[in-house]
PDB file of C-alpha atoms in Angstrom:
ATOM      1  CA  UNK A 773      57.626 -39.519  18.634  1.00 54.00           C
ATOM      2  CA  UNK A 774      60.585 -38.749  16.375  1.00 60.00           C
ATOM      3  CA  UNK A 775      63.848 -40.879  16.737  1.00 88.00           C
ATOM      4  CA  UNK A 776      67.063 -39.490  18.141  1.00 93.00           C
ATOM      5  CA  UNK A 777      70.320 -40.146  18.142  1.00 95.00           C
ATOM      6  CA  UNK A 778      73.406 -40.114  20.705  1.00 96.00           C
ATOM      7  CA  UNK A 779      76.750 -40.982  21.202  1.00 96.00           C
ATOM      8  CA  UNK A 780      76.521 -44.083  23.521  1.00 94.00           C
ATOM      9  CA  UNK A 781      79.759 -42.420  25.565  1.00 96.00           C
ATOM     10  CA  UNK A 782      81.716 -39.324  26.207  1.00 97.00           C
ATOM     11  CA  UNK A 783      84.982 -38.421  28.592  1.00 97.00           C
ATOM     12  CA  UNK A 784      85.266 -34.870  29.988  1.00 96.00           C
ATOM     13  CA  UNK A 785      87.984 -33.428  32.184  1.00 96.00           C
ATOM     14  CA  UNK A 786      86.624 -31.946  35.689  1.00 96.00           C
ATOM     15  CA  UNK A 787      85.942 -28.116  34.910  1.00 95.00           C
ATOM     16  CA  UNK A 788      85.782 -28.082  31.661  1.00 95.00           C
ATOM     17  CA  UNK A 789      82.963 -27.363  29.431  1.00 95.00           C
ATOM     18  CA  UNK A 790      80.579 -30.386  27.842  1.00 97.00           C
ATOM     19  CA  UNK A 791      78.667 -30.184  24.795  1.00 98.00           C
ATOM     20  CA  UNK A 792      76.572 -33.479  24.607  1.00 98.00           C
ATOM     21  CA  UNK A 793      75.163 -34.379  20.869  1.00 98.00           C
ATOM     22  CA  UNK A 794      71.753 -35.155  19.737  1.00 97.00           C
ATOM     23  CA  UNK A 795      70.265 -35.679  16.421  1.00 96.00           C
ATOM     24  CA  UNK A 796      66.942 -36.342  15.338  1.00 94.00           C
ATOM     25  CA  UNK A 797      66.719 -35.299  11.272  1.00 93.00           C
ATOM     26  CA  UNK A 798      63.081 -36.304  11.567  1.00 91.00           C
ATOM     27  CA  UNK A 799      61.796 -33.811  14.020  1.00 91.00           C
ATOM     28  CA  UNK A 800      58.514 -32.548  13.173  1.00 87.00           C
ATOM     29  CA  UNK A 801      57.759 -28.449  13.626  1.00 84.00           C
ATOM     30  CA  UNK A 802      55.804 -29.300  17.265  1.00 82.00           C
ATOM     31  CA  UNK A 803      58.139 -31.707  18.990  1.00 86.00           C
ATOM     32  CA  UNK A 804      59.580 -29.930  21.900  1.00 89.00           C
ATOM     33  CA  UNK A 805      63.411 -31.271  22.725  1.00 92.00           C
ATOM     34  CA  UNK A 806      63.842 -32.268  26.406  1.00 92.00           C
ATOM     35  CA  UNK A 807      66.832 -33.398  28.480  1.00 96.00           C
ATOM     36  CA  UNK A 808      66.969 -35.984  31.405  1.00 96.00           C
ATOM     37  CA  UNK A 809      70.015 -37.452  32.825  1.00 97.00           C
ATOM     38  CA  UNK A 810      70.122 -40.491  35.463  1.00 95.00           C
ATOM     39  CA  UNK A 811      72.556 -40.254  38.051  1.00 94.00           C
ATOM     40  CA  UNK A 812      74.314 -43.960  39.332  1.00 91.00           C
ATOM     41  CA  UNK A 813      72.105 -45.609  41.309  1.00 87.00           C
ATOM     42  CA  UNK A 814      68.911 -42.874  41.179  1.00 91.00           C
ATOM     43  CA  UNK A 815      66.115 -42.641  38.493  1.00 93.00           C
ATOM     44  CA  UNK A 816      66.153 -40.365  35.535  1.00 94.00           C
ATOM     45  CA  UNK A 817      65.804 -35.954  36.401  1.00 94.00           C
ATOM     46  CA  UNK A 818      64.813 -33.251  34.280  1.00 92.00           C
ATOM     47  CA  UNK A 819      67.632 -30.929  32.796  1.00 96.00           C
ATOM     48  CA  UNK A 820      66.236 -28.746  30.038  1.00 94.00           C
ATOM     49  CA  UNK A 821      63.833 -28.530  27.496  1.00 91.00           C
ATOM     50  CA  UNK A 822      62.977 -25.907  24.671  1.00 91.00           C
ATOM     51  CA  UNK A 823      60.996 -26.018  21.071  1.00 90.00           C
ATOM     52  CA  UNK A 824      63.093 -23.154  18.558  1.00 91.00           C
ATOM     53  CA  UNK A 825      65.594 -20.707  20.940  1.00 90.00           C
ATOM     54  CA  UNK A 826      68.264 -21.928  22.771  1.00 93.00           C
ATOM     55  CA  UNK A 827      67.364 -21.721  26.723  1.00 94.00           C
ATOM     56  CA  UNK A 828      69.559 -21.669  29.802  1.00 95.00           C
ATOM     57  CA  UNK A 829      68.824 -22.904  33.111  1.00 92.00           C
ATOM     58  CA  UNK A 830      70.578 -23.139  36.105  1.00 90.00           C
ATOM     59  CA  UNK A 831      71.622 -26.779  35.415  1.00 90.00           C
ATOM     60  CA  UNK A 832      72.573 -26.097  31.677  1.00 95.00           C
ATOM     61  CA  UNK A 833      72.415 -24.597  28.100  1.00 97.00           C
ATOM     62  CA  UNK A 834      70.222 -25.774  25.537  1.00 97.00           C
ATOM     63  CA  UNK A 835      71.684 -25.003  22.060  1.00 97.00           C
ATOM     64  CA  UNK A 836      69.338 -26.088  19.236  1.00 96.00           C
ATOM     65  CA  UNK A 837      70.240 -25.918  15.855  1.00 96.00           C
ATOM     66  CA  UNK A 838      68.520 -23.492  13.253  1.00 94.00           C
ATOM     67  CA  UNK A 839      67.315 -26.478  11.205  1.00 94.00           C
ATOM     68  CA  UNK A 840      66.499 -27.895  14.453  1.00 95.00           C
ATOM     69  CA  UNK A 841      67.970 -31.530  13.562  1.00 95.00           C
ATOM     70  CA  UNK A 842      70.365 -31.970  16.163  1.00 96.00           C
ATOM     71  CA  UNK A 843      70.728 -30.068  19.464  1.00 97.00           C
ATOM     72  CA  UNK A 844      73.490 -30.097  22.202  1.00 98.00           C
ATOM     73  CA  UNK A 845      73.283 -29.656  25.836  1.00 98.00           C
ATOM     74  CA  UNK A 846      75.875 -28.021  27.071  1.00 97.00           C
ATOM     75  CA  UNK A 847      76.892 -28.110  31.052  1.00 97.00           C
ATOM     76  CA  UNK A 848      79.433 -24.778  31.383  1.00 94.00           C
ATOM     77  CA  UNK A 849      81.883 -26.645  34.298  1.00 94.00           C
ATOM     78  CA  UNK A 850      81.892 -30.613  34.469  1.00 95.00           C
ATOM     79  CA  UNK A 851      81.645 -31.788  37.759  1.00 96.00           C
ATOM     80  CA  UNK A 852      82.301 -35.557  39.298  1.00 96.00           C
ATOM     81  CA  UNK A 853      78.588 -34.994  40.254  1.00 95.00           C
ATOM     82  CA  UNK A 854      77.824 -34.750  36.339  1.00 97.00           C
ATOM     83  CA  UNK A 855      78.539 -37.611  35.393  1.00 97.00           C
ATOM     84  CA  UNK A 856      75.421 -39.960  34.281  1.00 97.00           C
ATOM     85  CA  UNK A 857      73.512 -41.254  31.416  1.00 96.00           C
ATOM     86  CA  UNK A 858      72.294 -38.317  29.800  1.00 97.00           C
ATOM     87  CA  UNK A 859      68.607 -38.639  27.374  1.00 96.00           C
ATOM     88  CA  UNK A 860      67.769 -36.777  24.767  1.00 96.00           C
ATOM     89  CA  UNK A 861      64.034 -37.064  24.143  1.00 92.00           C
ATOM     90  CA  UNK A 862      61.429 -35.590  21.656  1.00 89.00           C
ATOM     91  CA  UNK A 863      57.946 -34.531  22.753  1.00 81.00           C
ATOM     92  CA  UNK A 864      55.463 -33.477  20.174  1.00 75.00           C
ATOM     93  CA  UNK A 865      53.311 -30.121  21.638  1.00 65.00           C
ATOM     94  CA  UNK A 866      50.181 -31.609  19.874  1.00 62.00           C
ATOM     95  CA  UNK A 867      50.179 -35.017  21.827  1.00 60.00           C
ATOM     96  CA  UNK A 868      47.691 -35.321  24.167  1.00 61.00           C
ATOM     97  CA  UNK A 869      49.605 -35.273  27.095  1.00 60.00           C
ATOM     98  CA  UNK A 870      48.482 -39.103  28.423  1.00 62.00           C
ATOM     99  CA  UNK A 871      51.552 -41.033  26.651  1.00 65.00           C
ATOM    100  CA  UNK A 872      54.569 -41.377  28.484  1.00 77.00           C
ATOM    101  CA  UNK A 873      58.167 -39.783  27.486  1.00 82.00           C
ATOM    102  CA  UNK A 874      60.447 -42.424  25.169  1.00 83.00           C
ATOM    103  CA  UNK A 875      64.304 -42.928  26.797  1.00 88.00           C
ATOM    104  CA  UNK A 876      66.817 -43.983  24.797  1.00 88.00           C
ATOM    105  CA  UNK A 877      69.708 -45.909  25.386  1.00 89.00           C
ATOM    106  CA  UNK A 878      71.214 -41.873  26.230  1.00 94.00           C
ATOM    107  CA  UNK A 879      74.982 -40.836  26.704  1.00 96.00           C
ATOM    108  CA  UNK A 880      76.861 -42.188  29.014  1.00 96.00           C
ATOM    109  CA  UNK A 881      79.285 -39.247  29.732  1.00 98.00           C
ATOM    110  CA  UNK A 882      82.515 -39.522  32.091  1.00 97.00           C
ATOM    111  CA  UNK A 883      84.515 -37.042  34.278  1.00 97.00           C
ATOM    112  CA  UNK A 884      87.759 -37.078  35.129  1.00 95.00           C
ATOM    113  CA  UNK A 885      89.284 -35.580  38.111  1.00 92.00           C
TER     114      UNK A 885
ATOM    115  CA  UNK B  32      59.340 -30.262  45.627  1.00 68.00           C
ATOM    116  CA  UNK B  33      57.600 -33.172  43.942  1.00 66.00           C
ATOM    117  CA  UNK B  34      58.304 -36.438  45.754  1.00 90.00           C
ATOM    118  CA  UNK B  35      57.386 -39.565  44.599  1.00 95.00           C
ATOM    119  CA  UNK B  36      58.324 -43.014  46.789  1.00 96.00           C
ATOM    120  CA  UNK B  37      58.936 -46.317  46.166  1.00 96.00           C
ATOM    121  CA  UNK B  38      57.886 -48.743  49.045  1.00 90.00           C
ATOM    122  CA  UNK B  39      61.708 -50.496  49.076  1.00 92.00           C
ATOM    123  CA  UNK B  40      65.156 -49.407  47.546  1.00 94.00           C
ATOM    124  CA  UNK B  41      65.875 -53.676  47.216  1.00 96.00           C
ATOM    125  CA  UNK B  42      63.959 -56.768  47.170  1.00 97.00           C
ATOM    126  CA  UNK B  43      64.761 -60.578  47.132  1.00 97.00           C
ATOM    127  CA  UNK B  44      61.804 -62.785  46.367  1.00 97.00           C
ATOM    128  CA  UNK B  45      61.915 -66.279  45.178  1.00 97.00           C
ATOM    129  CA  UNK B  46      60.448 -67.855  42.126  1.00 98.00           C
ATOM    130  CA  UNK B  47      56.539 -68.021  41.931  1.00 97.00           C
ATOM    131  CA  UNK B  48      56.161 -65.380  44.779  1.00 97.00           C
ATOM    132  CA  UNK B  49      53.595 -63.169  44.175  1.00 97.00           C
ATOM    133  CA  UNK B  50      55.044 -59.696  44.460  1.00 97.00           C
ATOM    134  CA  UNK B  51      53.987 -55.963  45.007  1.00 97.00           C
ATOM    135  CA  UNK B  52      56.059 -53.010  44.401  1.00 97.00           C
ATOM    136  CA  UNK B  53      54.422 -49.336  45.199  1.00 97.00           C
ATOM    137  CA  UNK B  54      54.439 -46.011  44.370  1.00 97.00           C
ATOM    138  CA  UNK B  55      53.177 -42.854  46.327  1.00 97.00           C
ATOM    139  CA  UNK B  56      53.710 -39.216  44.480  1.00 96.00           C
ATOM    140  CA  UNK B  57      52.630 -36.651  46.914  1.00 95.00           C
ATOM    141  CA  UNK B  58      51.763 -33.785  44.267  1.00 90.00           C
ATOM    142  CA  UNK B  59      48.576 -34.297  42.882  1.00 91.00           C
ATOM    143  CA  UNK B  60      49.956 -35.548  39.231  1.00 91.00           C
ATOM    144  CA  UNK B  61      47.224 -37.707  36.957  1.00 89.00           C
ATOM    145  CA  UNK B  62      50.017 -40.165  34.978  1.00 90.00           C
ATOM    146  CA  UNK B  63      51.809 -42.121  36.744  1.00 93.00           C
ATOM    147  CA  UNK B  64      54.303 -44.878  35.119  1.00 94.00           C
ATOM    148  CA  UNK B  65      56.064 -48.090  35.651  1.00 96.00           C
ATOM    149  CA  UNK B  66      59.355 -48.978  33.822  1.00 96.00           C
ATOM    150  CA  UNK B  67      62.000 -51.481  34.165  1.00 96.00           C
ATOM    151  CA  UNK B  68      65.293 -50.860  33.327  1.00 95.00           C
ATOM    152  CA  UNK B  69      68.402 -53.251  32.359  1.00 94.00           C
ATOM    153  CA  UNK B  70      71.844 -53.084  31.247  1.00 88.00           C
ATOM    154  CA  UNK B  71      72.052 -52.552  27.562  1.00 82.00           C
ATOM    155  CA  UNK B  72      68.057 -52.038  27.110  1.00 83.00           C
ATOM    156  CA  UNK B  73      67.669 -48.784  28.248  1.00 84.00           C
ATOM    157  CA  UNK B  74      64.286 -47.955  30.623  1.00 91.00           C
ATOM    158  CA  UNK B  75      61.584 -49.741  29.016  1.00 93.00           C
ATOM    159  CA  UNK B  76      57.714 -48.879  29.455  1.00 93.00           C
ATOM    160  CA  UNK B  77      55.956 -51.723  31.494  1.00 96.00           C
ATOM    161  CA  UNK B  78      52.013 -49.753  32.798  1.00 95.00           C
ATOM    162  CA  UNK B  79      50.899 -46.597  32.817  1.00 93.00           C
ATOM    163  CA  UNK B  80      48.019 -44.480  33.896  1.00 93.00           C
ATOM    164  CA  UNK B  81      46.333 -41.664  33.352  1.00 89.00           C
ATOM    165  CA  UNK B  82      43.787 -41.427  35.565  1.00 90.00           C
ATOM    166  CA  UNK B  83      42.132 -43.391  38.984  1.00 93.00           C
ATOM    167  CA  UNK B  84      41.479 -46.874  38.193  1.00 89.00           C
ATOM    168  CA  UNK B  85      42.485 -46.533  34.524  1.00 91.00           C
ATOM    169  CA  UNK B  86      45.519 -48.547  33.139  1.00 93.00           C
ATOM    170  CA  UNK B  87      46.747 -48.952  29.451  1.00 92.00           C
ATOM    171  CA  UNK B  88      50.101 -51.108  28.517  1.00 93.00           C
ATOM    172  CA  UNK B  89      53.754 -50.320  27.787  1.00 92.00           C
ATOM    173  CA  UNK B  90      56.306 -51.942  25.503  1.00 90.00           C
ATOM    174  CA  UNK B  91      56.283 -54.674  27.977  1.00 95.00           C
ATOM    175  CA  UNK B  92      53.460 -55.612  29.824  1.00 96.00           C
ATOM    176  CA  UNK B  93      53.790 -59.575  29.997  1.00 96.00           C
ATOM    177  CA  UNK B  94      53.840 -60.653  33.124  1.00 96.00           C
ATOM    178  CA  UNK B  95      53.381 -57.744  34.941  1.00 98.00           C
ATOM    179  CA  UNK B  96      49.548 -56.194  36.531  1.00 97.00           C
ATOM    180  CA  UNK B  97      48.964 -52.839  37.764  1.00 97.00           C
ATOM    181  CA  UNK B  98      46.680 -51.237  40.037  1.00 97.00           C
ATOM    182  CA  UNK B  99      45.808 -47.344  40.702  1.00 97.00           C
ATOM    183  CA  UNK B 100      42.539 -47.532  43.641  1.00 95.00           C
ATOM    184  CA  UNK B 101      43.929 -43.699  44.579  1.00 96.00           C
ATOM    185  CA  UNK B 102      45.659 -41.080  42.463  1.00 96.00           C
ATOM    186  CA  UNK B 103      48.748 -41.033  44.703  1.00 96.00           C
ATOM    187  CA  UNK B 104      49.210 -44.926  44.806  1.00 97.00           C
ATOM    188  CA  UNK B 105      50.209 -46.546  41.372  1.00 97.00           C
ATOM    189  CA  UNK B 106      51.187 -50.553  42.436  1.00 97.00           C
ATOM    190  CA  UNK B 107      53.202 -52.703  40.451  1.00 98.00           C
ATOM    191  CA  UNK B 108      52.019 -56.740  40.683  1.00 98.00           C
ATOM    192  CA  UNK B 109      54.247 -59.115  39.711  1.00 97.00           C
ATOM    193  CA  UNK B 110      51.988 -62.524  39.827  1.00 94.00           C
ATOM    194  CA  UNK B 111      54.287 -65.282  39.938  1.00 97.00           C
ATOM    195  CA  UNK B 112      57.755 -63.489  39.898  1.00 97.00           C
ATOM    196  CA  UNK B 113      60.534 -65.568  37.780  1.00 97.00           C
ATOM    197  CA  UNK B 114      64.186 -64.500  37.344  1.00 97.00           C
ATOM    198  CA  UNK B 115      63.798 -62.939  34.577  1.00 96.00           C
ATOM    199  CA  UNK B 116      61.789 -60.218  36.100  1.00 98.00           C
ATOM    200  CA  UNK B 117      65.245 -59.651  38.232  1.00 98.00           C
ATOM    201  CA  UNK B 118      65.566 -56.138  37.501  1.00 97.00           C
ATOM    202  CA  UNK B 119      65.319 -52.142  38.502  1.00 97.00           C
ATOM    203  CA  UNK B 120      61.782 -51.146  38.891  1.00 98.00           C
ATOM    204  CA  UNK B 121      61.344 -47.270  38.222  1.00 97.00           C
ATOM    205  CA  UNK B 122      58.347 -45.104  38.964  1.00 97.00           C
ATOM    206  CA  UNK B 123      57.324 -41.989  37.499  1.00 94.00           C
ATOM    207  CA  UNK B 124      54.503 -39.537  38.059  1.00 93.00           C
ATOM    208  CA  UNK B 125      53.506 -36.209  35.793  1.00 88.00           C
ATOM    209  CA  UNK B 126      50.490 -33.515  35.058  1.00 83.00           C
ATOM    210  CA  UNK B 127      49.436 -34.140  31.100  1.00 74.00           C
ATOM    211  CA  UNK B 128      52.861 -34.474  29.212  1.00 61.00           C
ATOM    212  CA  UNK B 129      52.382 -31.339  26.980  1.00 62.00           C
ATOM    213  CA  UNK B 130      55.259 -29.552  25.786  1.00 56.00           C
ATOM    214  CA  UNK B 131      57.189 -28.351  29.027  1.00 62.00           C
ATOM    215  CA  UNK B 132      55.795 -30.765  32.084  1.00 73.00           C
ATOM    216  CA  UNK B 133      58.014 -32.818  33.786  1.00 83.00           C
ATOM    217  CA  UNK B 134      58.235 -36.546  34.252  1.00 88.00           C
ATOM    218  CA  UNK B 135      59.361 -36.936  38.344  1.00 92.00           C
ATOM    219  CA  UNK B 136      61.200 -40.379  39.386  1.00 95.00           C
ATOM    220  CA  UNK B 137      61.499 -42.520  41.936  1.00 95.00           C
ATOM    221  CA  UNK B 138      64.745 -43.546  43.352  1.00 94.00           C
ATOM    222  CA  UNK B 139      63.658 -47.065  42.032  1.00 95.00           C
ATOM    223  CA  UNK B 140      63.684 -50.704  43.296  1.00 96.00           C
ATOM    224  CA  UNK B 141      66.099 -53.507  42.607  1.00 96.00           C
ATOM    225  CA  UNK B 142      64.223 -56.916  42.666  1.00 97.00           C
ATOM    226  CA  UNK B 143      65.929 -59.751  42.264  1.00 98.00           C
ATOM    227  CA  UNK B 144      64.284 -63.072  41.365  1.00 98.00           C
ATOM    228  CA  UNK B 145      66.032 -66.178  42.908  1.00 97.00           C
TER     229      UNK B 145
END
């Protein structure tokens, strides 16, 4: 799988908009980009994942890059409950679906109240 | 909702102890994983499995056995624990990891070695 790259922290204030960072130059045309994030104390969840568009869910956004070399996940309204390590990880469509996913070290993003 | 269950949140064993940690997802899913995560290192891949009785090796298998008798149950075996094995133990089950399926967690265990 392709390498990525994160910002080992980030600060946000409560409400306000996030856009967490990921780059990975070396994606290849079938890697799909997913999103985890591990809350304190609990093991890594799913947030988002997409191949081309950007995608919305009702945790986040998914904003990929036309190039698709970086991407940023973007949570609309920061909550205390939002902050964890969040994982950006590449998954290639061809793989045969028996290898496990590749974590990072992830960002490691704050709130403030 | 997919559940999967680790047989103890924390564990204190002592040096040498043989020691089990398991792992029961309740939907069906063929891979299940072990990793171990540590300050600084990230998770790191220990076992995984793909199927009922089949096993292959992570990043870090030394020390470390597995064991998968039933598709639910995925069990960890540490054979003669030592301290630094003193870490959290995460578990993870999935269908085939193509493009959009999911990789569910445990809430993990936190073994320390003494």
């Amino acid at each position: 799988d392709a390498k990525t790259t994160q910002p080992n922290s980030m600060e946000s204030n409560e409400e306000e908009p996030v856009h967490l960072p990921c780059n990975h130059s070396t994606i290849s045309g079938t890697d799909y980009i997913h999103w985890y994030r591990q809350l304190p104390s609990q093991g890594p969840e799913y947030v988002i994942h997409g191949l081309t568009s950007n995608v919305n869910n009702r945790m986040a956004s998914l904003a990929i890059a036309e190039d698709r070399k970086s991407s940023t996940l973007i949570l609309h309204r920061a909550t205390l409950r939002d902050a964890a390590v969040y994982y950006c990880i590449l998954r290639d469509v061809d793989d045969s679906g028996n290898t496990p996913l590749v974590f990072g070290k992830g960002t490691r993003l704050s709130v403030i109240a | 909702d997919v559940k999967v269950t680790q047989s103890s949140r924390y564990l204190v064993k002592r040096t040498g102890e043989k020691v089990f940690l398991e792992c029961v997802q309740d939907m069906d899913h063929e891979n299940m994983f072990w990793y171990r995560q540590d300050p600084g290192l990230g998770l790191r891949l220990i076992y995984f499995s793909y199927d009922v009785k089949m096993k292959e090796k992570g990043d870090i298998p030394e020390g470390y056995s597995v064991s998968r008798e039933k598709k639910e149950r995925f069990s960890l075996i540490l054979e003669s624990a030592s301290t630094n094995q003193t870490s959290m133990y995460l578990c993870a089950s999935s269908q085939p990891l193509h493009s959009g399926e999911t990789q569910y967690f445990g809430p993990g265990t936190r073994l320390l070695v003494l």
